[in-house]
Amino acid sequence: MIRKRQTAFVMMSTVLVAASMIAVLLIGQATVQSNEAWSTRAWQMSETLRLTAQSCLELTYRSLLLNPIYSGQSLSLGRNLCIIEVLKEANDYQITVTASDGEYYKKIQAGVSINAGDLTVNNWQEAE
């Protein structure tokens, strides 16, 4: 009788340990998948906003060629918002474009000059 109880105890303990290990593995796998999904979403948003900011920067180049006193604007592009700021010093311009969608954003800064109707990009960088 004691032997049957010991055997039953060992079997139940083994089943409980195995079930606990399976639960830990399943929780770990779910956490990894959740982190991968978040990383993928962040990367996709970063790329989308980078392209949006670049498009807004190109729009700014064209706007400056048409109107040298252009100072920027805010554009709503679907879910994305693009804020363009332009500071002028003589024939040089400092442009800051920020594209955003909720908590995600991408900012690009560029320095350009316009001489005789020709626009020259002097510097360009993604900013934090």
Backbone atoms as SQL, in Angstrom:
CREATE TABLE atoms (id INTEGER PRIMARY KEY, chain TEXT, resi INTEGER, resn TEXT, atom TEXT, x REAL, y REAL, z REAL);
INSERT INTO atoms VALUES
  (1, 'A', 1, 'MET', 'N', 0.826, -1.183, 0.000),
  (2, 'A', 1, 'MET', 'CA', 0.000, 0.000, 0.000),
  (3, 'A', 1, 'MET', 'C', 0.878, 1.258, 0.000),
  (4, 'A', 2, 'ILE', 'N', 1.919, 1.227, 0.820),
  (5, 'A', 2, 'ILE', 'CA', 2.825, 2.377, 0.890),
  (6, 'A', 2, 'ILE', 'C', 3.536, 2.532, -0.454),
  (7, 'A', 3, 'ARG', 'N', 3.878, 1.418, -1.048),
  (8, 'A', 3, 'ARG', 'CA', 4.574, 1.446, -2.330),
  (9, 'A', 3, 'ARG', 'C', 3.693, 2.071, -3.418),
  (10, 'A', 4, 'LYS', 'N', 2.384, 1.761, -3.419),
  (11, 'A', 4, 'LYS', 'CA', 1.464, 2.315, -4.398),
  (12, 'A', 4, 'LYS', 'C', 1.343, 3.822, -4.203),
  (13, 'A', 5, 'ARG', 'N', 1.319, 4.271, -2.929),
  (14, 'A', 5, 'ARG', 'CA', 1.224, 5.711, -2.641),
  (15, 'A', 5, 'ARG', 'C', 2.494, 6.428, -3.116),
  (16, 'A', 6, 'GLN', 'N', 3.652, 5.818, -2.877),
  (17, 'A', 6, 'GLN', 'CA', 4.904, 6.434, -3.317),
  (18, 'A', 6, 'GLN', 'C', 4.950, 6.531, -4.842),
  (19, 'A', 7, 'THR', 'N', 4.509, 5.470, -5.505),
  (20, 'A', 7, 'THR', 'CA', 4.487, 5.465, -6.961),
  (21, 'A', 7, 'THR', 'C', 3.522, 6.521, -7.484),
  (22, 'A', 8, 'ALA', 'N', 2.352, 6.612, -6.878),
  (23, 'A', 8, 'ALA', 'CA', 1.364, 7.615, -7.289),
  (24, 'A', 8, 'ALA', 'C', 1.906, 9.024, -7.052),
  (25, 'A', 9, 'PHE', 'N', 2.583, 9.247, -5.918),
  (26, 'A', 9, 'PHE', 'CA', 3.172, 10.555, -5.610),
  (27, 'A', 9, 'PHE', 'C', 4.239, 10.931, -6.629),
  (28, 'A', 10, 'VAL', 'N', 5.089, 9.983, -6.990),
  (29, 'A', 10, 'VAL', 'CA', 6.145, 10.228, -7.964),
  (30, 'A', 10, 'VAL', 'C', 5.527, 10.538, -9.328),
  (31, 'A', 11, 'MET', 'N', 4.512, 9.818, -9.724),
  (32, 'A', 11, 'MET', 'CA', 3.856, 10.052, -11.002),
  (33, 'A', 11, 'MET', 'C', 3.175, 11.422, -11.036),
  (34, 'A', 12, 'MET', 'N', 2.487, 11.779, -9.970),
  (35, 'A', 12, 'MET', 'CA', 1.809, 13.079, -9.911),
  (36, 'A', 12, 'MET', 'C', 2.837, 14.217, -9.909),
  (37, 'A', 13, 'SER', 'N', 3.920, 14.029, -9.190),
  (38, 'A', 13, 'SER', 'CA', 4.972, 15.040, -9.149),
  (39, 'A', 13, 'SER', 'C', 5.583, 15.215, -10.534),
  (40, 'A', 14, 'THR', 'N', 5.818, 14.103, -11.217),
  (41, 'A', 14, 'THR', 'CA', 6.387, 14.153, -12.563),
  (42, 'A', 14, 'THR', 'C', 5.436, 14.889, -13.515),
  (43, 'A', 15, 'VAL', 'N', 4.159, 14.576, -13.431),
  (44, 'A', 15, 'VAL', 'CA', 3.168, 15.235, -14.287),
  (45, 'A', 15, 'VAL', 'C', 3.125, 16.735, -13.988),
  (46, 'A', 16, 'LEU', 'N', 3.141, 17.111, -12.715),
  (47, 'A', 16, 'LEU', 'CA', 3.106, 18.534, -12.343),
  (48, 'A', 16, 'LEU', 'C', 4.361, 19.268, -12.819),
  (49, 'A', 17, 'VAL', 'N', 5.524, 18.666, -12.666),
  (50, 'A', 17, 'VAL', 'CA', 6.768, 19.292, -13.125),
  (51, 'A', 17, 'VAL', 'C', 6.750, 19.447, -14.645),
  (52, 'A', 18, 'ALA', 'N', 6.322, 18.403, -15.344),
  (53, 'A', 18, 'ALA', 'CA', 6.253, 18.472, -16.800),
  (54, 'A', 18, 'ALA', 'C', 5.263, 19.540, -17.253),
  (55, 'A', 19, 'ALA', 'N', 4.113, 19.623, -16.605),
  (56, 'A', 19, 'ALA', 'CA', 3.115, 20.639, -16.955),
  (57, 'A', 19, 'ALA', 'C', 3.652, 22.041, -16.692),
  (58, 'A', 20, 'SER', 'N', 4.374, 22.199, -15.591),
  (59, 'A', 20, 'SER', 'CA', 4.973, 23.503, -15.285),
  (60, 'A', 20, 'SER', 'C', 6.007, 23.888, -16.336),
  (61, 'A', 21, 'MET', 'N', 6.825, 22.933, -16.745),
  (62, 'A', 21, 'MET', 'CA', 7.840, 23.216, -17.763),
  (63, 'A', 21, 'MET', 'C', 7.180, 23.593, -19.088),
  (64, 'A', 22, 'ILE', 'N', 6.130, 22.906, -19.467),
  (65, 'A', 22, 'ILE', 'CA', 5.417, 23.214, -20.710),
  (66, 'A', 22, 'ILE', 'C', 4.814, 24.615, -20.627),
  (67, 'A', 23, 'ALA', 'N', 4.231, 24.952, -19.478),
  (68, 'A', 23, 'ALA', 'CA', 3.646, 26.289, -19.309),
  (69, 'A', 23, 'ALA', 'C', 4.715, 27.370, -19.439),
  (70, 'A', 24, 'VAL', 'N', 5.877, 27.164, -18.831),
  (71, 'A', 24, 'VAL', 'CA', 6.966, 28.137, -18.926),
  (72, 'A', 24, 'VAL', 'C', 7.423, 28.291, -20.375),
  (73, 'A', 25, 'LEU', 'N', 7.551, 27.188, -21.100),
  (74, 'A', 25, 'LEU', 'CA', 7.958, 27.248, -22.501),
  (75, 'A', 25, 'LEU', 'C', 6.923, 27.976, -23.359),
  (76, 'A', 26, 'LEU', 'N', 5.648, 27.716, -23.131),
  (77, 'A', 26, 'LEU', 'CA', 4.604, 28.387, -23.901),
  (78, 'A', 26, 'LEU', 'C', 4.568, 29.882, -23.616),
  (79, 'A', 27, 'ILE', 'N', 4.733, 30.265, -22.366),
  (80, 'A', 27, 'ILE', 'CA', 4.767, 31.686, -22.009),
  (81, 'A', 27, 'ILE', 'C', 5.988, 32.354, -22.639),
  (82, 'A', 28, 'GLY', 'N', 7.126, 31.693, -22.596),
  (83, 'A', 28, 'GLY', 'CA', 8.334, 32.234, -23.223),
  (84, 'A', 28, 'GLY', 'C', 8.164, 32.427, -24.709),
  (85, 'A', 29, 'GLN', 'N', 7.565, 31.442, -25.373),
  (86, 'A', 29, 'GLN', 'CA', 7.352, 31.538, -26.813),
  (87, 'A', 29, 'GLN', 'C', 6.388, 32.675, -27.138),
  (88, 'A', 30, 'ALA', 'N', 5.343, 32.830, -26.359),
  (89, 'A', 30, 'ALA', 'CA', 4.390, 33.921, -26.588),
  (90, 'A', 30, 'ALA', 'C', 5.059, 35.277, -26.408),
  (91, 'A', 31, 'THR', 'N', 5.935, 35.394, -25.429),
  (92, 'A', 31, 'THR', 'CA', 6.650, 36.648, -25.190),
  (93, 'A', 31, 'THR', 'C', 7.570, 36.971, -26.354),
  (94, 'A', 32, 'VAL', 'N', 8.294, 35.983, -26.856),
  (95, 'A', 32, 'VAL', 'CA', 9.194, 36.193, -28.000),
  (96, 'A', 32, 'VAL', 'C', 8.391, 36.629, -29.219),
  (97, 'A', 33, 'GLN', 'N', 7.267, 35.982, -29.488),
  (98, 'A', 33, 'GLN', 'CA', 6.443, 36.356, -30.636),
  (99, 'A', 33, 'GLN', 'C', 5.900, 37.768, -30.488),
  (100, 'A', 34, 'SER', 'N', 5.526, 38.135, -29.282),
  (101, 'A', 34, 'SER', 'CA', 5.027, 39.484, -29.028),
  (102, 'A', 34, 'SER', 'C', 6.119, 40.518, -29.284),
  (103, 'A', 35, 'ASN', 'N', 7.345, 40.250, -28.817),
  (104, 'A', 35, 'ASN', 'CA', 8.466, 41.166, -29.038),
  (105, 'A', 35, 'ASN', 'C', 8.807, 41.273, -30.516),
  (106, 'A', 36, 'GLU', 'N', 8.747, 40.152, -31.239),
  (107, 'A', 36, 'GLU', 'CA', 9.021, 40.176, -32.673),
  (108, 'A', 36, 'GLU', 'C', 7.969, 41.004, -33.398),
  (109, 'A', 37, 'ALA', 'N', 6.718, 40.870, -33.017),
  (110, 'A', 37, 'ALA', 'CA', 5.650, 41.640, -33.651),
  (111, 'A', 37, 'ALA', 'C', 5.851, 43.130, -33.402),
  (112, 'A', 38, 'TRP', 'N', 6.229, 43.494, -32.180),
  (113, 'A', 38, 'TRP', 'CA', 6.473, 44.904, -31.861),
  (114, 'A', 38, 'TRP', 'C', 7.655, 45.433, -32.649),
  (115, 'A', 39, 'SER', 'N', 8.728, 44.660, -32.751),
  (116, 'A', 39, 'SER', 'CA', 9.913, 45.079, -33.499),
  (117, 'A', 39, 'SER', 'C', 9.591, 45.259, -34.978),
  (118, 'A', 40, 'THR', 'N', 8.833, 44.342, -35.523),
  (119, 'A', 40, 'THR', 'CA', 8.445, 44.434, -36.930),
  (120, 'A', 40, 'THR', 'C', 7.601, 45.676, -37.165),
  (121, 'A', 41, 'ARG', 'N', 6.656, 45.943, -36.282),
  (122, 'A', 41, 'ARG', 'CA', 5.797, 47.136, -36.407),
  (123, 'A', 41, 'ARG', 'C', 6.642, 48.403, -36.316),
  (124, 'A', 42, 'ALA', 'N', 7.564, 48.460, -35.362),
  (125, 'A', 42, 'ALA', 'CA', 8.413, 49.645, -35.205),
  (126, 'A', 42, 'ALA', 'C', 9.258, 49.871, -36.454),
  (127, 'A', 43, 'TRP', 'N', 9.812, 48.807, -37.021),
  (128, 'A', 43, 'TRP', 'CA', 10.624, 48.929, -38.236),
  (129, 'A', 43, 'TRP', 'C', 9.765, 49.423, -39.401),
  (130, 'A', 44, 'GLN', 'N', 8.565, 48.850, -39.567),
  (131, 'A', 44, 'GLN', 'CA', 7.686, 49.257, -40.653),
  (132, 'A', 44, 'GLN', 'C', 7.300, 50.736, -40.512),
  (133, 'A', 45, 'MET', 'N', 6.980, 51.171, -39.300),
  (134, 'A', 45, 'MET', 'CA', 6.621, 52.569, -39.081),
  (135, 'A', 45, 'MET', 'C', 7.810, 53.480, -39.358),
  (136, 'A', 46, 'SER', 'N', 8.997, 53.065, -38.954),
  (137, 'A', 46, 'SER', 'CA', 10.194, 53.860, -39.187),
  (138, 'A', 46, 'SER', 'C', 10.430, 54.058, -40.680),
  (139, 'A', 47, 'GLU', 'N', 10.297, 53.002, -41.457),
  (140, 'A', 47, 'GLU', 'CA', 10.488, 53.085, -42.903),
  (141, 'A', 47, 'GLU', 'C', 9.408, 53.944, -43.559),
  (142, 'A', 48, 'THR', 'N', 8.164, 53.760, -43.158),
  (143, 'A', 48, 'THR', 'CA', 7.063, 54.555, -43.706),
  (144, 'A', 48, 'THR', 'C', 7.273, 56.038, -43.422),
  (145, 'A', 49, 'LEU', 'N', 7.644, 56.346, -42.185),
  (146, 'A', 49, 'LEU', 'CA', 7.828, 57.747, -41.816),
  (147, 'A', 49, 'LEU', 'C', 9.082, 58.344, -42.445),
  (148, 'A', 50, 'ARG', 'N', 10.110, 57.541, -42.662),
  (149, 'A', 50, 'ARG', 'CA', 11.305, 58.036, -43.345),
  (150, 'A', 50, 'ARG', 'C', 10.946, 58.454, -44.770),
  (151, 'A', 51, 'LEU', 'N', 10.169, 57.616, -45.465),
  (152, 'A', 51, 'LEU', 'CA', 9.747, 57.946, -46.827),
  (153, 'A', 51, 'LEU', 'C', 8.831, 59.168, -46.844),
  (154, 'A', 52, 'THR', 'N', 7.953, 59.274, -45.859),
  (155, 'A', 52, 'THR', 'CA', 7.069, 60.436, -45.758),
  (156, 'A', 52, 'THR', 'C', 7.876, 61.708, -45.541),
  (157, 'A', 53, 'ALA', 'N', 8.841, 61.658, -44.612),
  (158, 'A', 53, 'ALA', 'CA', 9.678, 62.835, -44.340),
  (159, 'A', 53, 'ALA', 'C', 10.488, 63.229, -45.573),
  (160, 'A', 54, 'GLN', 'N', 11.032, 62.261, -46.290),
  (161, 'A', 54, 'GLN', 'CA', 11.785, 62.569, -47.509),
  (162, 'A', 54, 'GLN', 'C', 10.890, 63.213, -48.564),
  (163, 'A', 55, 'SER', 'N', 9.671, 62.724, -48.693),
  (164, 'A', 55, 'SER', 'CA', 8.728, 63.310, -49.655),
  (165, 'A', 55, 'SER', 'C', 8.392, 64.749, -49.270),
  (166, 'A', 56, 'CYS', 'N', 8.194, 64.997, -47.998),
  (167, 'A', 56, 'CYS', 'CA', 7.906, 66.356, -47.533),
  (168, 'A', 56, 'CYS', 'C', 9.121, 67.264, -47.746),
  (169, 'A', 57, 'LEU', 'N', 10.314, 66.726, -47.587),
  (170, 'A', 57, 'LEU', 'CA', 11.524, 67.507, -47.828),
  (171, 'A', 57, 'LEU', 'C', 11.628, 67.884, -49.309),
  (172, 'A', 58, 'GLU', 'N', 11.324, 66.942, -50.203),
  (173, 'A', 58, 'GLU', 'CA', 11.340, 67.244, -51.637),
  (174, 'A', 58, 'GLU', 'C', 10.283, 68.286, -51.988),
  (175, 'A', 59, 'LEU', 'N', 9.126, 68.205, -51.344),
  (176, 'A', 59, 'LEU', 'CA', 8.094, 69.220, -51.532),
  (177, 'A', 59, 'LEU', 'C', 8.611, 70.590, -51.094),
  (178, 'A', 60, 'THR', 'N', 9.373, 70.617, -50.018),
  (179, 'A', 60, 'THR', 'CA', 9.942, 71.868, -49.523),
  (180, 'A', 60, 'THR', 'C', 10.932, 72.450, -50.524),
  (181, 'A', 61, 'TYR', 'N', 11.761, 71.601, -51.122),
  (182, 'A', 61, 'TYR', 'CA', 12.698, 72.078, -52.144),
  (183, 'A', 61, 'TYR', 'C', 11.943, 72.775, -53.278),
  (184, 'A', 62, 'ARG', 'N', 10.885, 72.125, -53.762),
  (185, 'A', 62, 'ARG', 'CA', 10.105, 72.702, -54.859),
  (186, 'A', 62, 'ARG', 'C', 9.413, 73.994, -54.420),
  (187, 'A', 63, 'SER', 'N', 8.891, 74.000, -53.206),
  (188, 'A', 63, 'SER', 'CA', 8.201, 75.191, -52.695),
  (189, 'A', 63, 'SER', 'C', 9.162, 76.367, -52.577),
  (190, 'A', 64, 'LEU', 'N', 10.398, 76.119, -52.141),
  (191, 'A', 64, 'LEU', 'CA', 11.385, 77.193, -52.024),
  (192, 'A', 64, 'LEU', 'C', 11.782, 77.747, -53.390),
  (193, 'A', 65, 'LEU', 'N', 11.864, 76.889, -54.388),
  (194, 'A', 65, 'LEU', 'CA', 12.190, 77.363, -55.731),
  (195, 'A', 65, 'LEU', 'C', 11.079, 78.256, -56.295),
  (196, 'A', 66, 'LEU', 'N', 9.836, 77.921, -55.945),
  (197, 'A', 66, 'LEU', 'CA', 8.700, 78.722, -56.417),
  (198, 'A', 66, 'LEU', 'C', 8.485, 79.978, -55.575),
  (199, 'A', 67, 'ASN', 'N', 8.798, 79.898, -54.284),
  (200, 'A', 67, 'ASN', 'CA', 8.529, 80.994, -53.359),
  (201, 'A', 67, 'ASN', 'C', 9.671, 81.075, -52.339),
  (202, 'A', 68, 'PRO', 'N', 10.641, 81.950, -52.547),
  (203, 'A', 68, 'PRO', 'CA', 11.807, 82.027, -51.657),
  (204, 'A', 68, 'PRO', 'C', 11.490, 82.426, -50.213),
  (205, 'A', 69, 'ILE', 'N', 10.266, 82.884, -49.944),
  (206, 'A', 69, 'ILE', 'CA', 9.911, 83.234, -48.561),
  (207, 'A', 69, 'ILE', 'C', 9.036, 82.153, -47.906),
  (208, 'A', 70, 'TYR', 'N', 8.967, 81.000, -48.544),
  (209, 'A', 70, 'TYR', 'CA', 8.222, 79.857, -47.982),
  (210, 'A', 70, 'TYR', 'C', 8.793, 79.526, -46.602),
  (211, 'A', 71, 'SER', 'N', 7.905, 79.428, -45.600),
  (212, 'A', 71, 'SER', 'CA', 8.383, 79.193, -44.228),
  (213, 'A', 71, 'SER', 'C', 7.952, 77.849, -43.655),
  (214, 'A', 72, 'GLY', 'N', 7.240, 77.061, -44.452),
  (215, 'A', 72, 'GLY', 'CA', 6.841, 75.738, -43.985),
  (216, 'A', 72, 'GLY', 'C', 5.342, 75.619, -43.839),
  (217, 'A', 73, 'GLN', 'N', 4.919, 74.436, -43.387),
  (218, 'A', 73, 'GLN', 'CA', 3.498, 74.159, -43.206),
  (219, 'A', 73, 'GLN', 'C', 3.336, 72.810, -42.518),
  (220, 'A', 74, 'SER', 'N', 2.099, 72.510, -42.176),
  (221, 'A', 74, 'SER', 'CA', 1.744, 71.192, -41.648),
  (222, 'A', 74, 'SER', 'C', 0.868, 70.493, -42.675),
  (223, 'A', 75, 'LEU', 'N', 1.203, 69.248, -42.955),
  (224, 'A', 75, 'LEU', 'CA', 0.436, 68.468, -43.918),
  (225, 'A', 75, 'LEU', 'C', -0.087, 67.210, -43.255),
  (226, 'A', 76, 'SER', 'N', -1.336, 66.908, -43.499),
  (227, 'A', 76, 'SER', 'CA', -1.924, 65.662, -43.020),
  (228, 'A', 76, 'SER', 'C', -1.989, 64.713, -44.205),
  (229, 'A', 77, 'LEU', 'N', -1.264, 63.599, -44.093),
  (230, 'A', 77, 'LEU', 'CA', -1.194, 62.615, -45.173),
  (231, 'A', 77, 'LEU', 'C', -1.746, 61.293, -44.665),
  (232, 'A', 78, 'GLY', 'N', -3.043, 61.120, -44.776),
  (233, 'A', 78, 'GLY', 'CA', -3.670, 59.933, -44.206),
  (234, 'A', 78, 'GLY', 'C', -3.527, 59.961, -42.698),
  (235, 'A', 79, 'ARG', 'N', -2.927, 58.933, -42.124),
  (236, 'A', 79, 'ARG', 'CA', -2.696, 58.890, -40.672),
  (237, 'A', 79, 'ARG', 'C', -1.437, 59.637, -40.284),
  (238, 'A', 80, 'ASN', 'N', -0.604, 59.967, -41.269),
  (239, 'A', 80, 'ASN', 'CA', 0.677, 60.614, -40.998),
  (240, 'A', 80, 'ASN', 'C', 0.537, 62.125, -40.991),
  (241, 'A', 81, 'LEU', 'N', 1.329, 62.761, -40.152),
  (242, 'A', 81, 'LEU', 'CA', 1.392, 64.215, -40.093),
  (243, 'A', 81, 'LEU', 'C', 2.811, 64.614, -40.446),
  (244, 'A', 82, 'CYS', 'N', 2.938, 65.622, -41.289),
  (245, 'A', 82, 'CYS', 'CA', 4.248, 66.095, -41.702),
  (246, 'A', 82, 'CYS', 'C', 4.329, 67.583, -41.347),
  (247, 'A', 83, 'ILE', 'N', 5.281, 67.950, -40.505),
  (248, 'A', 83, 'ILE', 'CA', 5.484, 69.339, -40.115),
  (249, 'A', 83, 'ILE', 'C', 6.781, 69.824, -40.750),
  (250, 'A', 84, 'ILE', 'N', 6.673, 70.902, -41.529),
  (251, 'A', 84, 'ILE', 'CA', 7.818, 71.466, -42.239),
  (252, 'A', 84, 'ILE', 'C', 8.122, 72.836, -41.642),
  (253, 'A', 85, 'GLU', 'N', 9.375, 73.031, -41.236),
  (254, 'A', 85, 'GLU', 'CA', 9.811, 74.323, -40.715),
  (255, 'A', 85, 'GLU', 'C', 11.009, 74.787, -41.543),
  (256, 'A', 86, 'VAL', 'N', 10.978, 76.038, -41.975),
  (257, 'A', 86, 'VAL', 'CA', 12.053, 76.583, -42.801),
  (258, 'A', 86, 'VAL', 'C', 12.540, 77.892, -42.179),
  (259, 'A', 87, 'LEU', 'N', 13.834, 77.972, -41.939),
  (260, 'A', 87, 'LEU', 'CA', 14.460, 79.204, -41.455),
  (261, 'A', 87, 'LEU', 'C', 15.371, 79.730, -42.558),
  (262, 'A', 88, 'LYS', 'N', 15.236, 81.035, -42.870),
  (263, 'A', 88, 'LYS', 'CA', 16.003, 81.629, -43.965),
  (264, 'A', 88, 'LYS', 'C', 17.065, 82.580, -43.434),
  (265, 'A', 89, 'GLU', 'N', 18.266, 82.481, -44.005),
  (266, 'A', 89, 'GLU', 'CA', 19.353, 83.413, -43.735),
  (267, 'A', 89, 'GLU', 'C', 20.002, 83.734, -45.075),
  (268, 'A', 90, 'ALA', 'N', 19.726, 84.903, -45.620),
  (269, 'A', 90, 'ALA', 'CA', 20.210, 85.320, -46.943),
  (270, 'A', 90, 'ALA', 'C', 19.720, 84.309, -47.988),
  (271, 'A', 91, 'ASN', 'N', 20.625, 83.645, -48.682),
  (272, 'A', 91, 'ASN', 'CA', 20.241, 82.651, -49.693),
  (273, 'A', 91, 'ASN', 'C', 20.294, 81.228, -49.150),
  (274, 'A', 92, 'ASP', 'N', 20.530, 81.096, -47.857),
  (275, 'A', 92, 'ASP', 'CA', 20.613, 79.776, -47.227),
  (276, 'A', 92, 'ASP', 'C', 19.353, 79.503, -46.403),
  (277, 'A', 93, 'TYR', 'N', 18.982, 78.228, -46.373),
  (278, 'A', 93, 'TYR', 'CA', 17.786, 77.808, -45.646),
  (279, 'A', 93, 'TYR', 'C', 18.129, 76.604, -44.781),
  (280, 'A', 94, 'GLN', 'N', 17.587, 76.596, -43.584),
  (281, 'A', 94, 'GLN', 'CA', 17.693, 75.422, -42.705),
  (282, 'A', 94, 'GLN', 'C', 16.289, 74.830, -42.628),
  (283, 'A', 95, 'ILE', 'N', 16.156, 73.597, -43.081),
  (284, 'A', 95, 'ILE', 'CA', 14.847, 72.935, -43.156),
  (285, 'A', 95, 'ILE', 'C', 14.799, 71.803, -42.137),
  (286, 'A', 96, 'THR', 'N', 13.702, 71.744, -41.396),
  (287, 'A', 96, 'THR', 'CA', 13.447, 70.621, -40.494),
  (288, 'A', 96, 'THR', 'C', 12.082, 70.044, -40.845),
  (289, 'A', 97, 'VAL', 'N', 12.065, 68.750, -41.146),
  (290, 'A', 97, 'VAL', 'CA', 10.826, 68.049, -41.480),
  (291, 'A', 97, 'VAL', 'C', 10.627, 66.940, -40.457),
  (292, 'A', 98, 'THR', 'N', 9.459, 66.924, -39.839),
  (293, 'A', 98, 'THR', 'CA', 9.120, 65.874, -38.883),
  (294, 'A', 98, 'THR', 'C', 7.860, 65.165, -39.362),
  (295, 'A', 99, 'ALA', 'N', 7.980, 63.864, -39.624),
  (296, 'A', 99, 'ALA', 'CA', 6.832, 63.042, -40.008),
  (297, 'A', 99, 'ALA', 'C', 6.464, 62.196, -38.794),
  (298, 'A', 100, 'SER', 'N', 5.177, 62.123, -38.482),
  (299, 'A', 100, 'SER', 'CA', 4.778, 61.365, -37.299),
  (300, 'A', 100, 'SER', 'C', 3.474, 60.612, -37.533),
  (301, 'A', 101, 'ASP', 'N', 3.328, 59.560, -36.745),
  (302, 'A', 101, 'ASP', 'CA', 2.103, 58.764, -36.709),
  (303, 'A', 101, 'ASP', 'C', 2.002, 58.227, -35.293),
  (304, 'A', 102, 'GLY', 'N', 1.172, 58.857, -34.480),
  (305, 'A', 102, 'GLY', 'CA', 1.053, 58.449, -33.079),
  (306, 'A', 102, 'GLY', 'C', 2.364, 58.646, -32.346),
  (307, 'A', 103, 'GLU', 'N', 2.861, 57.588, -31.721),
  (308, 'A', 103, 'GLU', 'CA', 4.097, 57.670, -30.929),
  (309, 'A', 103, 'GLU', 'C', 5.359, 57.548, -31.784),
  (310, 'A', 104, 'TYR', 'N', 5.213, 57.243, -33.057),
  (311, 'A', 104, 'TYR', 'CA', 6.353, 57.083, -33.942),
  (312, 'A', 104, 'TYR', 'C', 6.613, 58.384, -34.700),
  (313, 'A', 105, 'TYR', 'N', 7.887, 58.708, -34.912),
  (314, 'A', 105, 'TYR', 'CA', 8.213, 59.892, -35.705),
  (315, 'A', 105, 'TYR', 'C', 9.580, 59.721, -36.358),
  (316, 'A', 106, 'LYS', 'N', 9.804, 60.523, -37.390),
  (317, 'A', 106, 'LYS', 'CA', 11.091, 60.568, -38.077),
  (318, 'A', 106, 'LYS', 'C', 11.346, 62.026, -38.415),
  (319, 'A', 107, 'LYS', 'N', 12.561, 62.493, -38.117),
  (320, 'A', 107, 'LYS', 'CA', 12.915, 63.884, -38.348),
  (321, 'A', 107, 'LYS', 'C', 14.131, 63.951, -39.266),
  (322, 'A', 108, 'ILE', 'N', 14.047, 64.842, -40.259),
  (323, 'A', 108, 'ILE', 'CA', 15.149, 65.077, -41.184),
  (324, 'A', 108, 'ILE', 'C', 15.461, 66.568, -41.177),
  (325, 'A', 109, 'GLN', 'N', 16.745, 66.885, -41.149),
  (326, 'A', 109, 'GLN', 'CA', 17.187, 68.273, -41.225),
  (327, 'A', 109, 'GLN', 'C', 18.081, 68.419, -42.456),
  (328, 'A', 110, 'ALA', 'N', 17.902, 69.537, -43.153),
  (329, 'A', 110, 'ALA', 'CA', 18.708, 69.791, -44.345),
  (330, 'A', 110, 'ALA', 'C', 19.053, 71.270, -44.424),
  (331, 'A', 111, 'GLY', 'N', 20.214, 71.530, -44.955),
  (332, 'A', 111, 'GLY', 'CA', 20.631, 72.899, -45.228),
  (333, 'A', 111, 'GLY', 'C', 20.750, 73.055, -46.732),
  (334, 'A', 112, 'VAL', 'N', 20.089, 74.075, -47.286),
  (335, 'A', 112, 'VAL', 'CA', 20.136, 74.290, -48.725),
  (336, 'A', 112, 'VAL', 'C', 20.440, 75.752, -49.025),
  (337, 'A', 113, 'SER', 'N', 20.897, 75.995, -50.229),
  (338, 'A', 113, 'SER', 'CA', 21.075, 77.367, -50.695),
  (339, 'A', 113, 'SER', 'C', 20.485, 77.473, -52.097),
  (340, 'A', 114, 'ILE', 'N', 20.010, 78.677, -52.411),
  (341, 'A', 114, 'ILE', 'CA', 19.435, 78.920, -53.731),
  (342, 'A', 114, 'ILE', 'C', 20.184, 80.096, -54.356),
  (343, 'A', 115, 'ASN', 'N', 20.768, 79.848, -55.519),
  (344, 'A', 115, 'ASN', 'CA', 21.482, 80.879, -56.264),
  (345, 'A', 115, 'ASN', 'C', 21.057, 80.802, -57.720),
  (346, 'A', 116, 'ALA', 'N', 20.572, 81.908, -58.241),
  (347, 'A', 116, 'ALA', 'CA', 20.158, 81.997, -59.647),
  (348, 'A', 116, 'ALA', 'C', 19.178, 80.895, -60.032),
  (349, 'A', 117, 'GLY', 'N', 18.240, 80.567, -59.126),
  (350, 'A', 117, 'GLY', 'CA', 17.227, 79.558, -59.422),
  (351, 'A', 117, 'GLY', 'C', 17.688, 78.121, -59.281),
  (352, 'A', 118, 'ASP', 'N', 18.924, 77.921, -58.841),
  (353, 'A', 118, 'ASP', 'CA', 19.445, 76.559, -58.621),
  (354, 'A', 118, 'ASP', 'C', 19.484, 76.270, -57.126),
  (355, 'A', 119, 'LEU', 'N', 18.898, 75.166, -56.737),
  (356, 'A', 119, 'LEU', 'CA', 18.902, 74.751, -55.331),
  (357, 'A', 119, 'LEU', 'C', 20.029, 73.754, -55.112),
  (358, 'A', 120, 'THR', 'N', 20.848, 74.002, -54.102),
  (359, 'A', 120, 'THR', 'CA', 21.945, 73.110, -53.749),
  (360, 'A', 120, 'THR', 'C', 21.750, 72.623, -52.326),
  (361, 'A', 121, 'VAL', 'N', 21.774, 71.311, -52.144),
  (362, 'A', 121, 'VAL', 'CA', 21.682, 70.738, -50.793),
  (363, 'A', 121, 'VAL', 'C', 23.090, 70.706, -50.214),
  (364, 'A', 122, 'ASN', 'N', 23.298, 71.467, -49.137),
  (365, 'A', 122, 'ASN', 'CA', 24.624, 71.554, -48.506),
  (366, 'A', 122, 'ASN', 'C', 24.823, 70.486, -47.439),
  (367, 'A', 123, 'ASN', 'N', 23.754, 70.115, -46.734),
  (368, 'A', 123, 'ASN', 'CA', 23.844, 69.049, -45.743),
  (369, 'A', 123, 'ASN', 'C', 22.467, 68.429, -45.560),
  (370, 'A', 124, 'TRP', 'N', 22.482, 67.199, -45.102),
  (371, 'A', 124, 'TRP', 'CA', 21.256, 66.426, -44.921),
  (372, 'A', 124, 'TRP', 'C', 21.535, 65.393, -43.846),
  (373, 'A', 125, 'GLN', 'N', 20.623, 65.257, -42.874),
  (374, 'A', 125, 'GLN', 'CA', 20.797, 64.223, -41.855),
  (375, 'A', 125, 'GLN', 'C', 19.474, 63.878, -41.205),
  (376, 'A', 126, 'GLU', 'N', 19.379, 62.612, -40.796),
  (377, 'A', 126, 'GLU', 'CA', 18.262, 62.214, -39.953),
  (378, 'A', 126, 'GLU', 'C', 18.600, 62.667, -38.543),
  (379, 'A', 127, 'ALA', 'N', 17.628, 63.225, -37.867),
  (380, 'A', 127, 'ALA', 'CA', 17.850, 63.731, -36.508),
  (381, 'A', 127, 'ALA', 'C', 17.048, 62.902, -35.517),
  (382, 'A', 128, 'GLU', 'N', 17.428, 62.961, -34.285),
  (383, 'A', 128, 'GLU', 'CA', 16.695, 62.270, -33.220),
  (384, 'A', 128, 'GLU', 'C', 15.550, 63.108, -32.750);
